[in-house]
mmCIF file of C-alpha atoms in Angstrom:
data_model
loop_
_atom_site.group_PDB
_atom_site.id
_atom_site.type_symbol
_atom_site.label_atom_id
_atom_site.label_comp_id
_atom_site.label_asym_id
_atom_site.label_seq_id
_atom_site.Cartn_x
_atom_site.Cartn_y
_atom_site.Cartn_z
ATOM 1 C CA MET A 387 48.067 44.046 -26.410
ATOM 2 C CA MET A 388 45.190 46.283 -25.303
ATOM 3 C CA GLU A 389 43.070 45.250 -22.357
ATOM 4 C CA HIS A 390 39.312 45.002 -22.418
ATOM 5 C CA SER A 391 37.691 48.304 -21.537
ATOM 6 C CA THR A 392 36.003 46.732 -18.500
ATOM 7 C CA VAL A 393 39.469 45.867 -17.229
ATOM 8 C CA GLN A 394 40.530 49.437 -18.025
ATOM 9 C CA ILE A 395 37.600 50.854 -16.068
ATOM 10 C CA LEU A 396 38.445 48.652 -13.080
ATOM 11 C CA ALA A 397 42.132 49.522 -13.385
ATOM 12 C CA VAL A 398 41.346 53.244 -13.331
ATOM 13 C CA ALA A 399 38.987 52.759 -10.390
ATOM 14 C CA ARG A 400 41.702 50.890 -8.449
ATOM 15 C CA GLU A 401 44.304 53.639 -8.879
ATOM 16 C CA SER A 402 43.096 55.598 -5.842
ATOM 17 C CA TRP A 403 40.003 56.331 -3.792
ATOM 18 C CA ALA A 404 39.510 59.533 -5.825
ATOM 19 C CA THR A 405 39.531 57.716 -9.156
ATOM 20 C CA ALA A 406 37.214 55.066 -7.726
ATOM 21 C CA LEU A 407 34.714 57.755 -6.711
ATOM 22 C CA LEU A 408 34.939 59.464 -10.092
ATOM 23 C CA VAL A 409 34.467 56.212 -12.022
ATOM 24 C CA ALA A 410 31.510 55.380 -9.768
ATOM 25 C CA ALA A 411 30.044 58.848 -10.458
ATOM 26 C CA LEU A 412 30.517 58.340 -14.197
ATOM 27 C CA LEU A 413 28.760 54.966 -14.070
ATOM 28 C CA LEU A 414 25.944 56.369 -11.915
ATOM 29 C CA CYS A 415 25.429 59.163 -14.445
ATOM 30 C CA TYR A 416 25.332 56.564 -17.203
ATOM 31 C CA ALA A 417 22.728 54.523 -15.328
ATOM 32 C CA GLY A 418 20.568 57.468 -14.276
ATOM 33 C CA TYR A 419 20.639 59.494 -17.460
ATOM 34 C CA GLY A 420 20.602 56.398 -19.650
ATOM 35 C CA TYR A 421 17.447 55.170 -17.943
ATOM 36 C CA ALA A 422 15.733 58.592 -18.006
ATOM 37 C CA LEU A 423 16.566 59.189 -21.664
ATOM 38 C CA SER A 424 15.493 55.688 -22.692
ATOM 39 C CA ALA A 425 12.190 56.076 -20.866
ATOM 40 C CA ALA A 426 11.562 59.493 -22.450
ATOM 41 C CA ASP A 427 12.403 58.224 -25.930
ATOM 42 C CA ILE A 428 10.160 55.163 -25.564
ATOM 43 C CA ALA A 429 7.282 57.250 -24.185
ATOM 44 C CA GLY A 430 7.432 60.208 -26.565
ATOM 45 C CA HIS A 431 10.022 59.527 -29.267
ATOM 46 C CA ARG A 432 12.092 62.432 -27.939
ATOM 47 C CA LEU A 433 15.411 62.754 -26.152
ATOM 48 C CA PRO A 434 15.005 65.883 -24.012
ATOM 49 C CA ASN A 435 17.798 68.402 -24.589
ATOM 50 C CA ARG A 436 17.982 69.246 -20.876
ATOM 51 C CA LEU A 437 18.762 65.620 -19.947
ATOM 52 C CA VAL A 438 21.325 65.181 -22.718
ATOM 53 C CA ALA A 439 22.959 68.511 -21.809
ATOM 54 C CA ARG A 440 23.108 67.623 -18.109
ATOM 55 C CA TRP A 441 24.673 64.238 -18.881
ATOM 56 C CA LEU A 442 27.181 65.905 -21.183
ATOM 57 C CA LEU A 443 28.104 68.516 -18.577
ATOM 58 C CA ALA A 444 28.424 65.910 -15.814
ATOM 59 C CA SER A 445 30.586 63.718 -18.069
ATOM 60 C CA VAL A 446 32.885 66.593 -19.048
ATOM 61 C CA VAL A 447 33.377 67.578 -15.402
ATOM 62 C CA ILE A 448 33.965 64.007 -14.204
ATOM 63 C CA LEU A 449 36.355 63.156 -17.039
ATOM 64 C CA ALA A 450 38.292 66.396 -16.565
ATOM 65 C CA LEU A 451 38.591 65.619 -12.854
ATOM 66 C CA LEU A 452 39.729 62.086 -13.701
ATOM 67 C CA GLY A 453 42.397 63.563 -15.953
ATOM 68 C CA ALA A 454 43.535 65.926 -13.211
ATOM 69 C CA VAL A 455 43.573 63.264 -10.482
ATOM 70 C CA ARG A 456 45.412 60.810 -12.726
ATOM 71 C CA MET A 457 47.704 63.565 -14.068
ATOM 72 C CA ASP A 458 47.014 62.125 -17.522
ATOM 73 C CA PHE A 459 45.031 64.197 -19.999
ATOM 74 C CA TRP A 460 45.535 61.931 -23.026
ATOM 75 C CA PRO A 461 42.331 59.944 -22.248
ATOM 76 C CA VAL A 462 40.431 63.244 -21.920
ATOM 77 C CA LEU A 463 41.649 64.377 -25.340
ATOM 78 C CA ARG A 464 40.799 60.955 -26.757
ATOM 79 C CA ALA A 465 37.318 61.324 -25.223
ATOM 80 C CA LEU A 466 36.827 64.698 -26.912
ATOM 81 C CA PHE A 467 37.956 63.197 -30.217
ATOM 82 C CA GLY A 468 35.527 60.297 -29.711
ATOM 83 C CA MET A 469 32.730 62.744 -28.980
ATOM 84 C CA ALA A 470 33.395 64.628 -32.231
ATOM 85 C CA LEU A 471 33.785 61.418 -34.224
ATOM 86 C CA LEU A 472 30.589 59.726 -33.044
ATOM 87 C CA CYS A 473 28.550 62.943 -33.146
ATOM 88 C CA GLY A 474 29.801 63.658 -36.674
ATOM 89 C CA GLY A 475 28.965 60.147 -37.824
ATOM 90 C CA TYR A 476 25.454 60.315 -36.443
ATOM 91 C CA LEU A 477 24.997 63.807 -37.904
ATOM 92 C CA LEU A 478 25.918 62.446 -41.319
ATOM 93 C CA VAL A 479 23.432 59.587 -40.940
ATOM 94 C CA SER A 480 20.777 62.054 -39.780
ATOM 95 C CA LEU A 481 21.323 64.302 -42.779
ATOM 96 C CA VAL A 482 21.145 61.496 -45.350
ATOM 97 C CA SER A 483 18.283 59.580 -43.685
ATOM 98 C CA SER A 484 15.609 62.150 -44.552
ATOM 99 C CA GLY A 485 14.373 62.532 -40.998
ATOM 100 C CA ALA A 486 14.544 58.879 -39.985
ATOM 101 C CA MET A 487 17.079 59.797 -37.298
ATOM 102 C CA GLY A 488 16.543 62.889 -35.191
ATOM 103 C CA MET A 489 18.934 65.458 -33.807
ATOM 104 C CA GLY A 490 18.332 64.076 -30.313
ATOM 105 C CA ASP A 491 20.135 60.931 -31.409
ATOM 106 C CA VAL A 492 23.000 63.052 -32.735
ATOM 107 C CA LYS A 493 23.288 64.902 -29.419
ATOM 108 C CA LEU A 494 23.140 61.634 -27.487
ATOM 109 C CA ALA A 495 25.927 60.280 -29.705
ATOM 110 C CA SER A 496 28.173 63.114 -28.512
ATOM 111 C CA VAL A 497 27.681 62.094 -24.874
ATOM 112 C CA LEU A 498 28.171 58.412 -25.591
ATOM 113 C CA GLY A 499 31.232 59.113 -27.729
ATOM 114 C CA LEU A 500 32.781 61.141 -24.920
ATOM 115 C CA ASN A 501 32.198 58.452 -22.313
ATOM 116 C CA LEU A 502 33.179 55.506 -24.498
ATOM 117 C CA ALA A 503 36.356 56.999 -25.952
ATOM 118 C CA TYR A 504 37.801 57.866 -22.538
ATOM 119 C CA PHE A 505 38.255 54.144 -21.965
ATOM 120 C CA SER A 506 38.308 52.663 -25.495
ATOM 121 C CA LEU A 507 38.290 54.348 -28.895
ATOM 122 C CA PRO A 508 37.352 51.180 -30.855
ATOM 123 C CA SER A 509 34.222 50.871 -28.735
ATOM 124 C CA LEU A 510 32.677 53.732 -30.751
ATOM 125 C CA PHE A 511 32.409 51.513 -33.818
ATOM 126 C CA LEU A 512 31.137 48.548 -31.838
ATOM 127 C CA ALA A 513 28.520 50.638 -29.995
ATOM 128 C CA THR A 514 27.218 52.024 -33.280
ATOM 129 C CA LEU A 515 27.119 48.607 -34.909
ATOM 130 C CA LEU A 516 25.310 47.095 -31.912
ATOM 131 C CA ALA A 517 22.738 49.912 -31.821
ATOM 132 C CA PHE A 518 21.830 49.495 -35.485
ATOM 133 C CA VAL A 519 21.792 45.693 -35.340
ATOM 134 C CA MET A 520 19.616 45.617 -32.207
ATOM 135 C CA ALA A 521 17.203 48.183 -33.693
ATOM 136 C CA ALA A 522 16.994 46.222 -36.948
ATOM 137 C CA LEU A 523 16.299 42.983 -35.068
ATOM 138 C CA PHE A 524 13.631 44.761 -32.999
ATOM 139 C CA VAL A 525 11.917 46.086 -36.132
ATOM 140 C CA LEU A 526 12.211 42.722 -37.857
ATOM 141 C CA GLY A 527 10.697 40.937 -34.855
ATOM 142 C CA GLY A 528 7.943 43.526 -34.555
ATOM 143 C CA THR A 529 7.205 43.201 -38.254
ATOM 144 C CA ILE A 530 7.050 39.407 -38.082
ATOM 145 C CA LEU A 531 4.667 39.675 -35.109
ATOM 146 C CA ARG A 532 2.662 42.303 -37.050
ATOM 147 C CA ARG A 533 3.084 44.907 -34.312
ATOM 148 C CA LEU A 534 5.278 47.131 -36.475
ATOM 149 C CA THR A 535 5.636 47.981 -40.123
ATOM 150 C CA LEU A 536 8.845 48.940 -41.888
ATOM 151 C CA LYS A 537 7.630 52.558 -41.687
ATOM 152 C CA SER A 538 6.926 52.509 -37.916
ATOM 153 C CA ALA A 539 8.702 55.101 -35.796
ATOM 154 C CA VAL A 540 11.037 53.319 -33.392
ATOM 155 C CA PRO A 541 12.898 55.152 -30.613
ATOM 156 C CA PHE A 542 16.602 54.715 -31.339
ATOM 157 C CA GLY A 543 18.040 56.201 -28.125
ATOM 158 C CA PRO A 544 17.566 53.063 -26.000
ATOM 159 C CA PHE A 545 19.428 51.006 -28.609
ATOM 160 C CA MET A 546 22.263 53.551 -28.630
ATOM 161 C CA ILE A 547 22.519 53.500 -24.833
ATOM 162 C CA LEU A 548 22.393 49.709 -24.597
ATOM 163 C CA GLY A 549 24.865 49.312 -27.464
ATOM 164 C CA ALA A 550 27.278 51.714 -25.771
ATOM 165 C CA LEU A 551 26.955 49.883 -22.471
ATOM 166 C CA ILE A 552 27.712 46.541 -24.108
ATOM 167 C CA ALA A 553 30.594 48.022 -26.119
ATOM 168 C CA LEU A 554 32.092 49.573 -23.029
ATOM 169 C CA GLY A 555 32.182 46.158 -21.409
ATOM 170 C CA VAL A 556 33.645 44.159 -24.298
ATOM 171 C CA ALA A 557 35.583 46.439 -26.643
ATOM 172 C CA ARG A 558 39.342 46.321 -26.900
#
């Protein structure tokens, strides 16, 4: 039976002081970049490439170091697969949505896929489902309150980041 990913994160962090520092760095990157990207998307409906690229680079370095310290590169390979899978899925949605989803969301999906899949591959599906459900509920609520229409532009990045955070904590 697979453990919850939160348990997996704590288990990795408890392996040694080095893994604890690397997991802490990964979570700090998630908090810092997640907040900055959410704020930018809410303010200007854009996910700045420089922030996404920095988060991606930091994640690759930290996860590679985790693999080296743990002497286990399977989770790193799984993370790369998750990055390709989530990025590809969002790219497909972007291409068929006629501009409703931007390439910033696709690039963000690559970072989230990398980080999620290191600890839990099924969390990719859950994170995506949560992001779309939360965004739909937000639009529905805004429409009911007459603050949004069904054609209103809604920043999707914050929903992706929050969905990934929730999925990381509960996915098996």
